Amino acid sequence: MPAQPSPLRPPAAPVRPSPLGEPPLVRWALIAGALLFLGLFLVVPVAVVFATALSKGLAAYWGAIRDPEALHAIGLTLKVAAIVVPLNALFGLAAAWAIARFDFRGKSLLITLIDLPFAVSPVISGLIFVLLFGSHGLLGPWLLSRGVKVIFAVPGIVLATLFVTLPFVARELIPLMESQGSEEEEAAASLGASGWQTFFRVTLPNVRWGLLYGVILCNARAMGEFGAVSVVSGHIRGATNTLPLHVEILYNEYNFTSAFAVASLLTVLALVTLVAKALVEWRAQHHDLSGER
Amino acid sequence: MATPKRSVLPGFGLTMGLTLLYLSLLVLVPLSALFLKTATLTWAEFWATVTAPRVLAACRLSFGAALVAALINGACGLLVAWVLVRYRFPGRGILDGIVDLPFALPTAVGGLALTTAYAPGGWIGRYLAPLGIEAAFTPLGVTIALTFTGLPFVVRTVQPVLQDLPPEVEEAAATLGASRWQTFVRVTLPTLLPAVLTGFTLAFARALGEYGSVVFISGNMPMKTEILPLLIMAKLEQFDYPGATALAVVMLTASFALLLAINLLQGHTSRRQREG
Amino acid sequence: MSIEVRDVVKRFGSFTALRGVSLAIPSGALVAFLGPSGSGKTTLLRIIAGLEAPDRGEVLFAGKNATDQRVQDRRVGFVFQHYALFRHMTVFENVAFGLRVRPRSERPPEAEIRRRVGELLKLVQLEGLGGRYPAQLSGGQRQRVALARALAIEPRVLLLDEPFGALDAKVRQELRRWLRRLHDELEITTVVVTHDQEEALEVADLVVVMNEGRIEQVGTPEEVYDRPVSPFVYHFLGSVNLFHGRLDRGVLRVGPLELAAPEHADAQDAPGTGYARPHDLVVERQPPEGTGLPAIVRNIHVVGPSVRLELWRRDTGEPVEAELSKDSFRELAIREGELVFVRPRNLRVFREAAPPSRAVTV
C-alpha cells in the first residue's frame, strides 16, 4: 500500500534507439507538453516565491527574516524537527527489524497501521490530538489540572508532527531490509557476533542509504507540516508559531514581502531536500545496488 | 500477534514491543478518541451534521475538485513519466528531480505561491484574466492547488513500470503490423493502466484531505469555495467538536475506502500479470 | 522467400556488433545463426526484421531491397527470446492482434478472425486455451503462443530469437523437433538464433557460425561439425583436442608423431596446431613404435552408449579427451591410472597459434 510512492528506484535501463520511436515532431511536442505542465505547476510557483520575497530589496528580505518572531519560529521549527526525526528514525529501525527479520501473524495489518498516517487528512491528524488532550478532551482536563498543557503548546505540535511523519523512515526501511534478506545477519550470528554487534556492523551499514533517504523526507515534512500543526498550535506568536504558521500569519496581515521572505527559507529547504534525495538515490544505485545484490 | 518463526536473530521482543507501544500511543489511541467522540453523538445528530447544506456543498467541492485534479494528474502524469523515461533531452535530470517538489515543499508555501501566481495580477493570472478565467478564490483555484499537491503520484507510480516494460513487447506489436499509435493504445497503455489508476487514486486520496495549499487560493467562502478540511477547521474554531468529529469520520471512511480500492487493484493486477 | 544480406555494418556506440556481414538464405530453408553472446547473431536477425537499421549495407527480400521498409510493412514473423506476449490480453487476443490492427479495408471480418485464430491454436496444440492469460501458461505453451501470434500475419519469413533459451532441457528438445516438423509443413523461410550448438545441428538445414561480428562459416550441420574452417568453429561446435607441434612441408610433428597436413605443404618449420574431435582419437595399449603419444588414464566416464576417457599426456602434461564405443572400451580393458597411447585418426591443422583454449564441453 504505497500511500507515498516508494522512491529508491532501480537504475534506468538504457533506452535502445530503434526505428520504432515516435517521429521527432511528435517527440518534441510531447516534451513541450510535459515542460509546460511542470512549468505552470512547479517552476512558476517557486520562481514567484523568490521574486516576491526579494521584490523590496535585500534589506527588506533580511529584515523580515531577522524579525524576532521569525527567528523564534525558525527556532521552534528546528526544535520540533530535532525531537521528531530521531524518534521516528528509531521507530522506523525497530519496526523494520521486527517486520523484515521475523515472520508472525498480523504482519500486513501492522504495515497498514504504519501507513495509516499518510491516509489521514492533516486537519484530522491535528483534530485527534485536540480530542484527546484539548480542554474538553478525554485526557485534557486531567492533565491541565496538573499543569500540563499539550494543546496550544509545544507538546501538541510535537505530537501532531510525530503522527504525520511516522511512516517515512519505516516504509523506506521495511522493503529495503526485506529485499536484502537476513542471510548476512545470520552469518554474523554464526560467527559469534552479539545482537547489537550484528546490528551495528552488518545491518546498519547495509541500510544506511535507505535510512538517510527516509530521514531526509521525514525532516522535510516535519519542518513543513502545516495543517496538523495549525490545528493544535493556537497560533500564539512568539510561542507556538512554527515557520509555516508564521508565513500564514504574515500573509493574512497583508505583509506579503515578509511572508514570502520566510516562505523562501522553506523553499530553499525543499530544494535542498530534493538535491539531497537525488544524491542519496545516486549513491544507493552506484553503491548498494551494483555490488552486493 | 507475537509468535515469530524460530530465528537465530535476537531482538524480536524488544523491537516488536517498541513498535507496538509507539503505534498505540501515537496512532491507535488518538484515532480511537475520534471514534469515541463520534459515539457521543446520536445517529440523528450525526446525520443532521453531515447533511447540512454547507457540509454538502463542501463535500461536492472536495470530491469534485479532487476528482478533476486527479484526472488532470492522471493524463499529465502519464505524459511526464513517458517523456522522462523514453526521451533524452537537456535538463531531463532536473525535471525528474523537480517532480517531487510537492512532496518536499511545505503545502502552505505551495498554496501561497500558487495564489500569487494565479491571482488576477499574477504571473499566470494576468494571462487568464483577459480570457475571462478567474483562478484565485474560485473552485478552479482549488483544483489548481490540488493538482499541484497530487502531481508526483502518477508520475512516480508509472515511471518504474514504464522503465521495466521490455522494449520487445512494443517491437512485437510493430512486427505484427501495428502502427505506433495502435501499439500505444492497444499494448502500452493497457500495461500502464494499473499504475496510472493507482497513482490516480493516491492523488485523489491526498487531494481529498489536503488543507495547506488550498486554504490560501480558495478564499474559504462557505457554500462556494470551502472544502471539507476547511469546514472541519471552521467548526473547531467555533469549538464545535462533535460537528468537526462527525465530518472527520466521514472523511476517514472515504480515505480508507480509497486505500482499500488501491490494495484490491494492486492485488488483482499482480495476480493476473505476475509473469509473462 | 529468399533473404539476402549485403555487407551489413552495425555499431552501438563504441561497440561494433556487425563488421560487414553478407549472407544469402535460400527460399524455404531453415537456417540457424549460431555463435556466443556478443557475436552479432541477434543484431543480424533484428536487422533482417527491420527492428534495427543497419549503419551500412542492404537487406533484400526475394531480391528486392527492403532496407528502408518499415518493420510494420515487412510482414516478418518475429518470435522474441522471452516471448514478449501481451500480458493483459488472452491467448486468443494475442494471436488475433496482428489481424485486428490491419487497416479497416484489409481487416478480415470477426468470424474469419475467429476461424483463423482457432486454426493457429490447433496448429500449435493449444486448442481450448484461448481464454487463458499468458501468466497462466507454462514456458513451452507461451513459446507456442508467440509462434502462433507470429504466424497469424502469414509472414513471408519467420525469425526466432533464442526461441527455446528459457525452457528446460526436455521441453526444449520436444519443441525444436516440433518446430522442424512445423517448418517442413509450412515451407516458410525460417531463421533461428541460438547459442546452443546441439540445437543448431539438430534443427537446421544450414548453420551460420558467427563470431565477433563476422560470419566464420556457413554450411550444413555435417559440414560445420566435421569440417570446421577455423579453430573458432572447432572450439564452438563440440569438444576438441589440440596438438601443438612444428609444421614443416606438409607434416605436423607432435612429439614422436608425424601427422600429414598436405594443405600446409609450403610451411617451413612454423608453429602449427592439430585439431581432433574426441571420437577421432585412437587409443591403444601397445602400438607400433612411434605411432602414439603416451598418456595416463585419469578418469573413465561411461555416458550412455559411449565411454569418455580423460587422459593426461605423459610428455607435456596436457589433458586429452577421447571417446570410445563401449565395445572397443571393453576390448581395451583399461583401468584408471594405466598407460595408453593415443593418436588422432582424423585431424585438421591450422598454422596460426590456437586461441586461448575456452572450456568447451559436449
PDB file of C-alpha atoms in Angstrom, chain C residues 82 179 231 320:
ATOM      1  CA  HIS C  82      11.242 -14.000 -23.719  1.00  0.00           C
ATOM      2  CA  LEU C 179       9.415 -26.644 -34.912  1.00  0.00           C
ATOM      3  CA  PRO C 231      39.840 -23.021 -34.812  1.00  0.00           C
ATOM      4  CA  VAL C 320      43.322 -35.121 -23.743  1.00  0.00           C
TER       5      VAL C 320
END
